[in-house]
Amino acid sequence: MKTEECLQRIGDDLWFTEIDRNNLKIDYRIKEVVYRENSPLQEIIVLDSYDFGRMLVLDDAVQTTSGDGYIYNEMISHVPLNIHPSPKNVLIIGGGDCGVAREVSKYSNVERIDMVEIDEMVVRTSLKYLPEVSGGKPDPRVNFIFQDGTCYVKENRDYLYDVIIIDSSDPVGPAVKLFELDFYKDVYDNLCKDGLMVCQSESPIFYTEIFTKIYKNLSSLFPIVKPYMATVPTYPGGFWTFTIGSKKYSDVNPGKFDKETKYVNREIIESCFALPNFVKEELGIIN
Amino acid sequence: MKTEECLQRIGDDLWFTEIDRNNLKIDYRIKEVVYRENSPLQEIIVLDSYDFGRMLVLDDAVQTTSGDGYIYNEMISHVPLNIHPSPKNVLIIGGGDCGVAREVSKYSNVERIDMVEIDEMVVRTSLKYLPEVSGGKPDPRVNFIFQDGTCYVKENRDYLYDVIIIDSSDPVGPAVKLFELDFYKDVYDNLCKDGLMVCQSESPIFYTEIFTKIYKNLSSLFPIVKPYMATVPTYPGGFWTFTIGSKKYSDVNPGKFDKETKYVNREIIESCFALPNFVKEELGIIN
């Protein structure tokens, strides 16, 4: 749908309506439209909302907010980085809001952070208008590559990575190919022989088909596949999943979790792999 | 606000809008209004929604749905019943949708289930129109007492309970007193010397003040206070908390979890006590 219909003035108030699905809408009361521009790929809007602070909206879908973006970004970053015992080279695919790069930068043992994002304007916008998410200034180790992530992993012969983090938007628009088996095969080939990947794997309630397809695809490639969960208030239903595909490591590293975070701690990293029965059933995991 | 404004026809579609907070609204597309009546205490509506099936709405607030009601009802019931080693007498305060009574009935060792609900019409409506939540027909052990829960625990001299489950609506309208210290004191006095209670303790994001007040109040009475979390899609933000106040027991019983459930299993019961850093900070718990 057109953004014009999503931003509406009702009386004195400005409201942004997100239509995630045909049958459920979420309306946010907005203080102001901070930024609005079309990139070659999508419409980018930054809104200042009453409940969640600044929000990054791409083609009418809320991607991250100052208020709760840390939950998603911490969960997709710290969980894999605490399963690999010594991650040195990290690849981020997508992650235009720079929140994942910010979390990965908290690991002093990580030497190289390659971030392949298809839309440079999302990065520029986030660094400028969403400092609570992006951190404002990237760590010197972050190497931005503005390219289609699927092409990058197909063509890359220079580096093998210890950890690859796939921080994609939903499988509509530019991100569709990031949910295909061919892409995951290339990701597999870009990993060291003991490497692991993680991707955001959507809602197990509203996008059951996508969630289960990711699990199936990764299971056809990796010996170890582990979905995990977090609650992200601004994503439909709150319930969100991530899925790890790993060549070797499956357990959380021992020792204290010593990073400064708002959501993640050692108990959270250990407990996030507990899956409700209905999720196990979707995946065909027997209790 | 008036329900007339909450139910609106837009084009061919009927929408129900829940205004949880001034700055956030959730709109559900509705197939039909199944039931609508005023009890002496509140307006009761049952709607059939596209995404969550039938929904129980009290004074314009969604209380439970066929689609996700089991998450809340299983979490508030099975967690305390797996911390107390041998619950025989259980008191439910509130719980008009009968979902908690249904979960408690799964325990064959429970002999007595007293359910004190202020609004008999909510019970009748749920048994008739929300069988996916209520089970349709209550277990013979369930003893309905239609009375104000605060009066019941103040006056009761007949029974001491092993477990008391406080399944209240939000602290507006009839449920306000169920969040006060005086009430918790009476609950304490209605528990056996090794008894424990649990209450729904709201969202740590949207109702921080209520959540932390409950923790503080229970901490002034019980030696053991343990908040835990679940994701409930139809509650604002998805993030929801429950808080246990216990006189003696704090650990999950050993052994297999053998109840038929859609959400809860042993891993969930063990992992739900992991609290994100921001929640620990709200409660003043040091990492």
Coordinates of N, CA and C in Angstrom, one line a residue, chain A residues 10 15 17 21-29 50-52 68 70-71 74 205-206 230-234 237-240 256-257 259-265 267-268 270-272 274-281 287, chain B residues 10 15 17 21-29 50-52 68 70-71 74 205-206 230-234 237-240 256-257 259-265 267-268 270-272 274-281 287:
Chain A
I10 N -5.5 12.6 12.4 CA -6.8 12.4 12.9 C -7.0 13.4 14.0
W15 N -1.0 9.9 13.0 CA -0.9 8.4 13.3 C -0.2 7.7 12.1
T17 N 0.1 4.0 10.6 CA -0.6 2.7 10.7 C 0.2 1.6 10.0
R21 N -0.5 -7.5 8.4 CA -1.3 -8.6 7.8 C -2.6 -7.9 7.5
N22 N -3.4 -8.6 6.7 CA -4.7 -8.0 6.2 C -5.7 -7.8 7.4
N23 N -5.4 -8.6 8.5 CA -6.4 -8.7 9.5 C -6.0 -8.0 10.9
L24 N -4.8 -7.4 10.8 CA -4.3 -6.8 12.1 C -3.5 -5.6 11.7
K25 N -3.8 -4.5 12.4 CA -3.1 -3.2 12.2 C -2.6 -2.7 13.5
I26 N -1.5 -2.1 13.4 CA -1.0 -1.4 14.6 C -0.8 0.1 14.3
D27 N -1.3 1.0 15.2 CA -1.3 2.4 15.0 C -0.4 3.0 16.0
Y28 N 0.6 3.8 15.6 CA 1.5 4.5 16.5 C 1.2 6.0 16.4
R29 N 1.0 6.7 17.5 CA 0.9 8.1 17.5 C 2.3 8.8 17.3
Y50 N 5.5 8.5 19.9 CA 5.4 8.8 21.4 C 5.8 7.6 22.2
D51 N 5.5 6.4 21.7 CA 5.8 5.2 22.6 C 7.1 4.6 22.4
F52 N 7.7 4.6 21.2 CA 8.9 3.9 20.9 C 10.0 4.8 20.4
D68 N 12.8 -0.1 21.3 CA 13.0 -1.6 21.5 C 14.0 -2.2 20.5
Y70 N 17.0 -2.5 20.5 CA 18.2 -3.2 21.2 C 17.8 -4.6 21.4
I71 N 16.6 -5.0 21.6 CA 16.2 -6.4 21.9 C 16.6 -7.2 20.7
E74 N 20.6 -7.0 20.0 CA 21.4 -7.8 20.9 C 21.2 -9.3 20.7
I205 N 4.1 -17.5 14.7 CA 2.6 -17.4 14.7 C 2.1 -16.9 13.4
F206 N 2.7 -15.8 12.9 CA 2.2 -15.1 11.7 C 2.9 -15.5 10.4
A230 N 12.9 -14.5 21.1 CA 12.9 -13.2 21.9 C 11.5 -12.5 21.7
T231 N 11.2 -11.6 22.6 CA 10.0 -10.8 22.4 C 10.4 -9.4 21.9
V232 N 9.9 -9.1 20.8 CA 10.2 -7.7 20.2 C 8.8 -7.0 20.1
P233 N 8.6 -6.1 21.0 CA 7.2 -5.4 21.0 C 6.7 -4.8 19.7
T234 N 7.6 -4.3 18.9 CA 7.1 -3.6 17.7 C 7.0 -4.6 16.5
G237 N 2.7 -9.4 17.0 CA 2.6 -10.5 18.0 C 3.7 -10.5 19.0
G238 N 4.8 -9.8 18.8 CA 5.8 -9.8 19.8 C 6.8 -10.9 19.7
F239 N 6.3 -12.1 19.4 CA 7.0 -13.3 19.3 C 8.0 -13.3 18.1
W240 N 9.3 -13.4 18.3 CA 10.2 -13.5 17.2 C 11.2 -14.6 17.3
K256 N 31.6 -15.7 32.3 CA 30.8 -14.6 32.5 C 30.5 -13.9 31.2
F257 N 29.2 -13.4 31.1 CA 28.9 -12.5 30.0 C 29.2 -11.1 30.5
K259 N 29.5 -8.1 28.5 CA 29.2 -6.9 27.6 C 28.1 -6.0 28.2
E260 N 28.2 -4.7 27.9 CA 27.1 -3.8 28.4 C 25.9 -3.9 27.5
T261 N 24.8 -4.4 28.0 CA 23.6 -4.6 27.2 C 22.4 -4.2 28.0
K262 N 21.3 -4.0 27.3 CA 20.0 -3.7 27.9 C 19.1 -4.9 28.1
Y263 N 19.3 -5.9 27.2 CA 18.4 -7.1 27.2 C 19.2 -8.3 27.6
V264 N 20.2 -8.6 26.8 CA 20.9 -9.9 26.9 C 21.7 -10.0 28.2
N265 N 21.7 -11.2 28.8 CA 22.7 -11.5 29.8 C 22.9 -13.1 29.7
E267 N 21.8 -15.6 31.4 CA 20.6 -16.4 31.6 C 19.7 -16.4 30.3
I268 N 19.7 -15.2 29.8 CA 18.9 -15.0 28.6 C 19.4 -15.8 27.4
E270 N 21.2 -18.5 27.6 CA 21.0 -19.9 27.8 C 19.5 -20.3 27.7
S271 N 18.6 -19.4 28.1 CA 17.2 -19.8 28.1 C 16.5 -19.6 26.8
C272 N 17.0 -18.8 25.9 CA 16.3 -18.4 24.7 C 16.1 -19.6 23.8
A274 N 14.8 -22.5 24.7 CA 13.6 -23.2 25.1 C 12.5 -22.9 24.2
L275 N 11.9 -23.9 23.5 CA 10.8 -23.6 22.6 C 9.5 -24.1 23.1
P276 N 8.4 -23.3 23.0 CA 7.1 -23.7 23.4 C 6.7 -24.9 22.5
N277 N 5.8 -25.7 23.1 CA 5.3 -26.9 22.4 C 4.8 -26.6 20.9
F278 N 4.0 -25.6 20.8 CA 3.5 -25.3 19.4 C 4.6 -25.0 18.4
V279 N 5.7 -24.4 18.9 CA 6.8 -24.2 18.0 C 7.5 -25.5 17.6
K280 N 7.7 -26.3 18.6 CA 8.3 -27.6 18.4 C 7.5 -28.4 17.4
E281 N 6.2 -28.3 17.6 CA 5.3 -29.1 16.6 C 5.4 -28.6 15.2
N287 N 8.8 -33.9 21.6 CA 9.1 -33.5 23.0 C 9.8 -34.7 23.7
Chain B
I10 N -15.4 -0.2 8.2 CA -14.7 0.5 7.3 C -14.8 -0.2 5.9
W15 N -14.0 -3.6 12.0 CA -12.8 -3.6 12.8 C -13.1 -3.3 14.2
T17 N -11.0 -1.8 17.5 CA -9.8 -1.1 17.8 C -9.6 -1.1 19.3
R21 N -3.1 2.2 25.1 CA -2.5 3.4 25.7 C -2.9 4.5 24.7
N22 N -2.7 5.7 25.1 CA -3.0 6.9 24.3 C -2.3 6.9 22.9
N23 N -1.1 6.2 22.9 CA -0.2 6.4 21.8 C -0.1 5.2 20.9
L24 N -0.8 4.1 21.2 CA -0.7 2.9 20.5 C -2.1 2.2 20.4
K25 N -2.4 1.9 19.2 CA -3.7 1.2 19.0 C -3.5 -0.1 18.2
I26 N -4.3 -1.1 18.5 CA -4.3 -2.3 17.8 C -5.7 -2.6 17.2
D27 N -5.7 -2.8 15.9 CA -7.0 -3.0 15.2 C -7.1 -4.5 14.7
Y28 N -8.2 -5.1 15.0 CA -8.4 -6.5 14.6 C -9.6 -6.5 13.6
R29 N -9.4 -7.2 12.5 CA -10.5 -7.4 11.6 C -11.4 -8.5 12.1
Y50 N -10.5 -12.5 12.6 CA -9.8 -13.3 11.6 C -8.5 -13.9 12.1
D51 N -7.8 -13.1 12.9 CA -6.4 -13.6 13.2 C -6.4 -14.4 14.5
F52 N -7.3 -14.1 15.5 CA -7.1 -14.8 16.8 C -8.4 -15.6 17.1
D68 N -4.6 -17.3 21.2 CA -3.4 -17.3 22.0 C -3.7 -17.3 23.5
Y70 N -4.2 -19.7 25.4 CA -3.6 -20.8 26.1 C -2.2 -20.4 26.7
I71 N -1.5 -19.5 26.0 CA -0.2 -19.1 26.5 C -0.3 -18.5 27.9
E74 N -1.8 -21.2 30.5 CA -0.8 -22.3 30.8 C 0.3 -21.7 31.7
I205 N 7.2 -3.1 30.1 CA 7.5 -2.0 29.2 C 6.4 -0.9 29.4
F206 N 5.2 -1.3 29.3 CA 4.1 -0.3 29.3 C 3.5 0.0 30.7
A230 N 6.5 -14.3 29.8 CA 6.0 -15.0 28.6 C 5.6 -14.0 27.5
T231 N 5.5 -14.5 26.3 CA 5.1 -13.6 25.2 C 3.6 -13.9 24.9
V232 N 2.8 -12.9 25.1 CA 1.3 -13.0 24.8 C 1.0 -12.1 23.6
P233 N 0.8 -12.6 22.4 CA 0.7 -11.7 21.2 C -0.4 -10.7 21.3
T234 N -1.6 -11.0 22.0 CA -2.7 -10.0 22.0 C -2.6 -9.0 23.2
G237 N 2.5 -5.0 23.2 CA 4.0 -5.2 23.3 C 4.4 -6.7 23.3
G238 N 3.4 -7.6 23.6 CA 3.7 -9.0 23.6 C 4.4 -9.5 24.9
F239 N 5.2 -8.6 25.5 CA 5.9 -8.9 26.7 C 5.0 -9.0 27.9
W240 N 4.9 -10.1 28.6 CA 4.1 -10.1 29.8 C 4.8 -10.8 31.0
K256 N 9.6 -35.4 34.9 CA 9.1 -35.1 33.6 C 7.8 -34.2 33.7
F257 N 7.6 -33.3 32.8 CA 6.3 -32.6 32.7 C 5.4 -33.3 31.8
K259 N 1.9 -33.0 31.3 CA 0.5 -32.5 31.0 C 0.4 -32.2 29.5
E260 N -0.8 -32.3 29.0 CA -1.0 -31.9 27.6 C -1.2 -30.4 27.4
T261 N -0.2 -29.8 26.8 CA -0.2 -28.3 26.7 C 0.2 -27.9 25.3
K262 N -0.1 -26.6 24.9 CA 0.3 -26.1 23.6 C 1.6 -25.2 23.7
Y263 N 1.8 -24.7 24.9 CA 2.9 -23.7 25.1 C 4.0 -24.3 26.1
V264 N 3.5 -24.6 27.3 CA 4.4 -25.0 28.4 C 5.0 -26.3 28.2
N265 N 6.3 -26.4 28.5 CA 6.9 -27.7 28.7 C 8.0 -27.5 29.8
E267 N 11.3 -27.2 29.7 CA 12.3 -26.2 29.4 C 11.7 -24.8 29.5
I268 N 10.4 -24.6 29.1 CA 9.8 -23.3 29.3 C 9.7 -22.9 30.7
E270 N 11.5 -23.9 33.2 CA 12.8 -23.6 33.8 C 13.3 -22.3 33.2
S271 N 13.1 -22.0 32.0 CA 13.7 -20.8 31.4 C 13.0 -19.5 31.6
C272 N 11.7 -19.6 32.0 CA 10.9 -18.4 32.0 C 11.3 -17.4 33.1
A274 N 14.4 -16.4 33.5 CA 15.5 -15.5 33.0 C 15.0 -14.2 32.7
L275 N 15.5 -13.1 33.3 CA 14.9 -11.8 33.1 C 16.0 -10.9 32.3
P276 N 15.5 -10.2 31.3 CA 16.4 -9.3 30.6 C 16.9 -8.2 31.5
N277 N 18.1 -7.7 31.1 CA 18.7 -6.7 32.0 C 17.8 -5.5 32.3
F278 N 17.0 -5.0 31.4 CA 16.2 -3.8 31.7 C 15.1 -4.2 32.7
V279 N 14.7 -5.4 32.7 CA 13.7 -5.8 33.7 C 14.4 -5.9 35.1
K280 N 15.6 -6.5 35.1 CA 16.3 -6.5 36.4 C 16.5 -5.2 36.9
E281 N 16.9 -4.2 36.1 CA 17.1 -2.9 36.5 C 15.9 -2.2 37.1
N287 N 22.9 -7.6 38.5 CA 23.4 -8.7 37.7 C 24.6 -9.5 38.4

